[in-house]
């Protein structure tokens, strides 16, 4: 085998030595006190964003899933908030001037409940005082005076009417229809027979008198009604004045208490007027009240007094510092609150006591944390949140009222001033989406807090990582970890990061390994987690998710998928791809074949012709054309056509990581020199023939290794990778062991020349010379064909 370019075994994985830890197990060290580490950029940004007070400096925390950004954000916010100012209490009360627009009142922390209790006590005292006043001797005396004045006037009117009727020799009789006038004869009512026996002239005279007297009776009745109405008004005014006098001192006491609170004074003034106007509510009488006082007077006497209740919306009695709210379901009503309804007489009715707070009410004066994906899944939430942050006003609306299928009696609560710091948490895609398409985004979220997916693998970060493991084991009640196990986890972290010089910040993924390694140690009855338990945890994780990978390897082993791992073939090579199945990625070898023939079409991408090629793959093949023309078409055009394809693929092929692989197969076909089928290749190439790095290098190597192992390792097999990807190696132990034993090989190359020599065993100059010779022959053939066409 060609030893040139082989990657030393010590570079195949980031091997951290257990002896570099100054302890035996994590029991001997201190737990990490910080919630997160290795995110200095994010820490500085969030520190700034939380402390700046100007409007618009809300935060958007960006980072990969599982990096701990939500946990860190919440912990950091609470750390800052505990030293903040406790915000105001808020409550809603009845608006006596505009009943459909409840009034919002604010109080210093803990005072809203005090105000509620004072109003509740006031209502009880009002009821007691008003009833007592109406039962007093003074009120009874005044009531009798009103009635006596009424009776005297009415009696005088009726006496005058009786005298008038008597003077005209008529009488008055009460009937079911009212009062009727009757002519008299000799002091007794005239009978119908007597009336008929009278001459016509006398009957006409009596009828005329009867009409005149009826008119007087009607007028007397009208005057009595006016006097009765006046009496009712006088009586009502007497009661109002009695209620006003009786309650004045009670309201005056509260006015003194809230003398500095103008809005409360306005409310108390309206309440006092309303109490006086609706004194009947405190009498215990139910007569004729319901019609004028709905919907507040439905039910028992307690419900009738609902207008005098206080609905405490936000109570900061037990608050310490500024509030912190993490809203996990940011629907519109969960953010902005809602007004509940109840069924009443075939419609849905409500009142100010049914106003419920949302997350913005509870976090007002503090901090609100929301997952961006959850927020954007509720479009109205995002639009209304933007409006609230721009106007700095918290307005509660029933957004579904227009779509209601039944009639509703709605209310519009008074808006509340909004002073909240919103922290959105999301991935880079959502951030860039909002930044590009929402013109208000940068005005409202001026602070970007960016979490990195990895950190430097420095001694300091390794020490902090050990402290993180200690803290997590204590929190999750796991077994302590031996330093050998910890070294394996650090190496696995570098593999996840895709760089031997880095550690991954996907703490959620690493925490799964901690939990499962502890589990397997407990199953063995161990008291400490060892390196074998970490390996078992990783193997079990893979086993649970690698069914598809195993099926594909079986198909390769039995020949269903055609991949050669031995021998030499012209124009045929093994390329490597990575398949992603949820959270599991694995490498799969693909046979790539090339056919070259006389023509002027250049390189034909069969995948593109079949609409199975992505833009990046197409670009890679165009680069091949550039390389070939630059290398072999300096003195004459390329008289060649070539077809390239991934055999037995039926889905979209994209990416340029196989462009160098395709170039090697193309050079093999043109030169007629065979390629070793035991070597798989990955890496892109530029027009200068330089090999460029690719992603998924570990999965690609391991994918080909396991296929070779399935078909039988010969010691002649291996993978060729770009030299820049050596730092990304973090291969599994069985692969590393096979390389150490010489049963498998890893090469790194910088140029096409280096790669073709490893694949063919021939020098690059020899290969290129054969290509030139083949192209010259093809060019001569092309000229002859052209000449023959011209002669014809």
Coordinates of N, CA and C in Angstrom, one line a residue, residues 167-292:
X167 N -122.7 70.4 43.2 CA -123.4 71.6 42.8 C -124.1 71.5 41.5
X168 N -123.7 70.5 40.7 CA -124.3 70.3 39.4 C -125.3 69.1 39.5
X169 N -125.7 68.7 40.7 CA -126.6 67.7 40.9 C -126.2 66.4 40.2
X170 N -124.9 66.1 40.4 CA -124.4 64.8 39.9 C -123.6 64.1 41.0
X171 N -123.5 62.8 40.8 CA -122.7 62.0 41.7 C -121.6 61.3 41.0
X172 N -120.6 60.7 41.7 CA -119.5 59.9 41.1 C -119.5 58.5 41.7
X173 N -119.4 57.6 40.7 CA -119.4 56.1 41.1 C -118.1 55.5 40.6
X174 N -117.5 54.6 41.4 CA -116.3 53.9 41.0 C -116.7 52.6 40.3
X175 N -116.1 52.4 39.1 CA -116.4 51.2 38.4 C -115.1 50.5 38.1
X176 N -115.2 49.3 37.4 CA -114.0 48.6 37.0 C -113.2 49.4 36.0
X177 N -113.9 50.2 35.2 CA -113.2 51.0 34.2 C -112.7 52.3 34.8
X178 N -113.0 52.6 36.0 CA -112.6 53.9 36.6 C -113.7 54.6 37.2
X179 N -113.7 56.0 37.3 CA -114.8 56.8 37.9 C -115.8 57.2 36.8
X180 N -117.1 57.1 37.2 CA -118.1 57.5 36.2 C -119.1 58.5 36.9
X181 N -119.6 59.5 36.1 CA -120.5 60.5 36.6 C -122.0 60.0 36.4
X182 N -122.8 60.3 37.5 CA -124.2 59.8 37.4 C -125.1 61.0 37.8
X183 N -126.1 61.4 37.0 CA -127.0 62.5 37.4 C -127.9 62.0 38.6
X184 N -128.3 63.0 39.4 CA -129.1 62.7 40.6 C -130.5 63.3 40.4
X185 N -131.4 62.6 41.1 CA -132.8 63.1 41.2 C -133.3 62.9 42.6
X186 N -133.6 64.0 43.2 CA -134.1 63.9 44.6 C -133.0 63.2 45.5
X187 N -131.7 63.5 45.1 CA -130.6 63.0 45.9 C -130.2 61.5 45.7
X188 N -130.8 60.9 44.7 CA -130.5 59.5 44.3 C -130.2 59.5 42.8
X189 N -129.4 58.4 42.4 CA -129.0 58.3 41.0 C -130.3 58.1 40.2
X190 N -130.2 58.8 39.0 CA -131.4 58.7 38.1 C -131.3 57.3 37.4
X191 N -132.5 56.6 37.4 CA -132.5 55.3 36.8 C -132.6 55.4 35.3
X192 N -132.2 54.4 34.6 CA -132.3 54.4 33.1 C -133.7 54.6 32.6
X193 N -134.7 54.1 33.3 CA -136.1 54.3 32.8 C -136.5 55.7 32.9
X194 N -136.0 56.3 34.1 CA -136.4 57.7 34.3 C -135.7 58.6 33.3
X195 N -134.5 58.2 33.0 CA -133.7 59.0 32.0 C -134.4 58.9 30.6
X196 N -134.9 57.7 30.2 CA -135.5 57.6 28.9 C -136.9 58.3 28.9
X197 N -137.5 58.4 30.0 CA -138.8 59.1 30.1 C -138.8 60.6 30.0
X198 N -137.6 61.1 30.1 CA -137.4 62.6 30.1 C -137.5 63.1 28.6
X199 N -137.9 64.3 28.5 CA -138.0 65.0 27.2 C -136.5 65.0 26.6
X200 N -136.5 65.1 25.3 CA -135.2 65.1 24.6 C -134.3 66.3 25.0
X201 N -134.9 67.4 25.2 CA -134.2 68.6 25.6 C -133.5 68.4 27.0
X202 N -134.2 67.7 27.9 CA -133.6 67.5 29.2 C -132.5 66.5 29.2
X203 N -132.7 65.4 28.3 CA -131.6 64.4 28.2 C -130.4 65.1 27.6
X204 N -130.6 66.0 26.6 CA -129.4 66.6 26.0 C -128.7 67.5 27.0
X205 N -129.5 68.1 27.8 CA -128.8 69.0 28.8 C -128.0 68.2 29.8
X206 N -128.6 67.0 30.3 CA -127.9 66.2 31.2 C -126.6 65.6 30.6
X207 N -126.7 65.2 29.3 CA -125.5 64.7 28.6 C -124.4 65.7 28.6
X208 N -124.8 66.9 28.3 CA -123.8 68.0 28.2 C -123.1 68.2 29.5
X209 N -123.9 68.3 30.6 CA -123.4 68.5 31.9 C -122.4 67.3 32.3
X210 N -122.9 66.1 31.9 CA -122.1 64.9 32.2 C -120.7 65.0 31.6
X211 N -120.6 65.5 30.4 CA -119.3 65.6 29.7 C -118.4 66.7 30.4
X212 N -119.1 67.8 30.8 CA -118.3 68.8 31.5 C -117.8 68.3 32.8
X213 N -118.6 67.5 33.6 CA -118.2 67.0 34.9 C -117.1 65.9 34.7
X214 N -117.2 65.1 33.6 CA -116.2 64.1 33.3 C -114.8 64.7 33.1
X215 N -114.9 65.9 32.4 CA -113.7 66.6 32.1 C -113.0 67.1 33.4
X216 N -113.9 67.5 34.3 CA -113.3 68.0 35.6 C -112.8 66.8 36.4
X217 N -113.4 65.6 36.3 CA -112.9 64.4 37.0 C -111.6 64.0 36.4
X218 N -111.5 64.1 35.1 CA -110.2 63.7 34.4 C -109.1 64.6 34.8
X219 N -109.4 65.9 34.9 CA -108.4 66.9 35.3 C -108.0 66.7 36.7
X220 N -109.0 66.3 37.6 CA -108.6 66.1 39.0 C -107.7 64.9 39.1
X221 N -108.0 63.8 38.3 CA -107.2 62.6 38.4 C -105.8 62.9 37.9
X222 N -105.7 63.8 36.8 CA -104.4 64.1 36.3 C -103.6 64.9 37.3
X223 N -104.2 65.8 38.0 CA -103.5 66.5 39.1 C -103.1 65.6 40.2
X224 N -103.9 64.7 40.5 CA -103.5 63.7 41.6 C -102.3 62.9 41.2
X225 N -102.2 62.5 39.9 CA -101.1 61.7 39.4 C -99.8 62.6 39.4
X226 N -100.0 63.8 39.1 CA -98.8 64.7 39.1 C -98.3 64.8 40.6
X227 N -99.2 65.0 41.5 CA -98.8 65.1 42.9 C -98.2 63.8 43.4
X228 N -98.8 62.7 42.9 CA -98.2 61.4 43.3 C -96.8 61.2 42.8
X229 N -96.6 61.6 41.5 CA -95.3 61.5 40.9 C -94.3 62.4 41.7
X230 N -94.8 63.6 42.0 CA -93.9 64.5 42.7 C -93.6 63.9 44.1
X231 N -94.6 63.2 44.7 CA -94.3 62.6 46.0 C -93.3 61.5 45.9
X232 N -93.4 60.7 44.8 CA -92.4 59.7 44.6 C -91.0 60.3 44.4
X233 N -90.9 61.4 43.7 CA -89.6 62.0 43.5 C -89.1 62.6 44.8
X234 N -90.0 63.2 45.6 CA -89.6 63.7 46.8 C -89.2 62.6 47.8
X235 N -89.9 61.5 47.7 CA -89.5 60.4 48.6 C -88.2 59.8 48.2
X236 N -88.0 59.7 46.8 CA -86.7 59.1 46.3 C -85.6 60.1 46.7
X237 N -85.8 61.4 46.6 CA -84.8 62.4 46.9 C -84.5 62.3 48.4
X238 N -85.5 62.1 49.2 CA -85.3 62.0 50.6 C -84.4 60.8 50.9
X239 N -84.7 59.7 50.2 CA -83.8 58.5 50.5 C -82.4 58.8 50.0
X240 N -82.3 59.4 48.8 CA -80.9 59.7 48.3 C -80.2 60.6 49.3
X241 N -80.9 61.6 49.7 CA -80.2 62.5 50.7 C -79.8 61.8 52.0
X242 N -80.7 60.9 52.4 CA -80.5 60.2 53.6 C -79.2 59.3 53.4
X243 N -79.2 58.6 52.2 CA -78.1 57.7 51.9 C -76.8 58.6 51.8
X244 N -76.9 59.7 51.1 CA -75.7 60.6 50.9 C -75.2 61.1 52.3
X245 N -76.0 61.5 53.1 CA -75.6 62.0 54.4 C -75.0 60.8 55.3
X246 N -75.7 59.6 55.2 CA -75.2 58.5 56.0 C -73.9 58.0 55.6
X247 N -73.6 58.1 54.2 CA -72.3 57.4 53.7 C -71.2 58.4 53.5
X248 N -71.5 59.7 53.7 CA -70.5 60.7 53.4 C -69.2 60.4 54.2
X249 N -69.3 60.1 55.5 CA -68.1 60.0 56.3 C -67.3 58.7 55.9
X250 N -68.0 57.7 55.5 CA -67.3 56.5 55.1 C -66.5 56.7 53.8
X251 N -67.0 57.5 52.9 CA -66.2 57.8 51.7 C -65.1 58.8 52.0
X252 N -65.4 59.7 52.9 CA -64.4 60.7 53.3 C -63.1 60.0 53.9
X253 N -63.3 59.0 54.6 CA -62.2 58.3 55.2 C -61.3 57.7 54.1
X254 N -61.9 57.1 53.1 CA -61.1 56.5 52.0 C -60.4 57.6 51.2
X255 N -61.1 58.7 51.0 CA -60.5 59.9 50.3 C -59.3 60.3 51.0
X256 N -59.3 60.4 52.3 CA -58.1 60.8 53.0 C -57.0 59.8 52.8
X257 N -57.3 58.5 52.8 CA -56.3 57.5 52.6 C -55.6 57.6 51.3
X258 N -56.4 57.9 50.2 CA -55.9 57.9 48.9 C -55.9 59.3 48.3
X259 N -55.6 60.3 49.2 CA -55.6 61.7 48.8 C -54.6 62.0 47.6
X260 N -53.5 61.2 47.6 CA -52.5 61.4 46.5 C -52.7 60.6 45.3
X261 N -53.8 59.9 45.2 CA -54.0 59.0 44.1 C -55.3 59.5 43.4
X262 N -55.0 60.4 42.4 CA -56.1 61.1 41.7 C -57.1 60.2 41.1
X263 N -56.6 59.1 40.5 CA -57.6 58.2 39.8 C -58.4 57.4 40.8
X264 N -57.9 57.1 41.9 CA -58.7 56.4 42.9 C -59.8 57.4 43.5
X265 N -59.4 58.7 43.6 CA -60.4 59.7 44.1 C -61.5 59.8 43.1
X266 N -61.2 59.8 41.8 CA -62.2 59.8 40.7 C -63.1 58.6 40.8
X267 N -62.5 57.4 41.1 CA -63.3 56.2 41.2 C -64.3 56.3 42.4
X268 N -63.7 56.8 43.5 CA -64.5 56.9 44.8 C -65.7 57.9 44.6
X269 N -65.4 59.0 43.9 CA -66.5 59.9 43.6 C -67.6 59.3 42.8
X270 N -67.2 58.6 41.7 CA -68.2 57.9 40.9 C -69.0 56.8 41.7
X271 N -68.2 56.1 42.6 CA -68.9 55.1 43.4 C -69.9 55.7 44.3
X272 N -69.5 56.8 45.0 CA -70.4 57.4 45.9 C -71.7 57.9 45.2
X273 N -71.6 58.5 44.1 CA -72.7 58.9 43.3 C -73.6 57.7 43.0
X274 N -73.0 56.7 42.6 CA -73.7 55.5 42.2 C -74.4 54.8 43.3
X275 N -73.8 54.8 44.5 CA -74.4 54.3 45.7 C -75.6 55.1 46.1
X276 N -75.5 56.4 46.0 CA -76.7 57.2 46.3 C -77.8 57.0 45.3
X277 N -77.5 56.9 44.0 CA -78.5 56.7 43.0 C -79.1 55.4 43.1
X278 N -78.4 54.4 43.6 CA -78.9 53.0 43.7 C -79.0 52.5 45.1
X279 N -79.5 53.4 46.0 CA -79.6 53.1 47.4 C -80.5 51.8 47.6
X280 N -81.4 51.5 46.6 CA -82.2 50.3 46.8 C -81.4 49.0 47.0
X281 N -80.2 49.0 46.3 CA -79.4 47.8 46.4 C -79.0 47.5 47.9
X282 N -79.0 48.5 48.7 CA -78.6 48.3 50.1 C -79.8 48.2 51.1
X283 N -81.0 48.3 50.5 CA -82.2 48.2 51.4 C -82.6 46.8 51.6
X284 N -82.2 45.9 50.7 CA -82.7 44.5 50.8 C -84.0 44.3 50.1
X285 N -84.4 45.4 49.3 CA -85.7 45.3 48.6 C -85.4 44.9 47.2
X286 N -86.2 44.0 46.6 CA -86.0 43.5 45.2 C -87.0 44.2 44.3
X287 N -87.8 45.1 44.7 CA -88.9 45.6 43.9 C -88.4 46.5 42.8
X288 N -88.8 46.3 41.6 CA -88.6 47.1 40.4 C -87.1 47.5 40.2
X289 N -86.2 46.6 40.6 CA -84.8 47.0 40.4 C -84.2 46.3 39.2
X290 N -84.6 45.1 38.9 CA -83.9 44.3 37.9 C -83.9 45.0 36.5
X291 N -85.0 45.6 36.1 CA -85.1 46.1 34.8 C -84.0 47.1 34.5
X292 N -83.7 47.9 35.5 CA -82.8 49.1 35.3 C -81.3 48.7 35.6

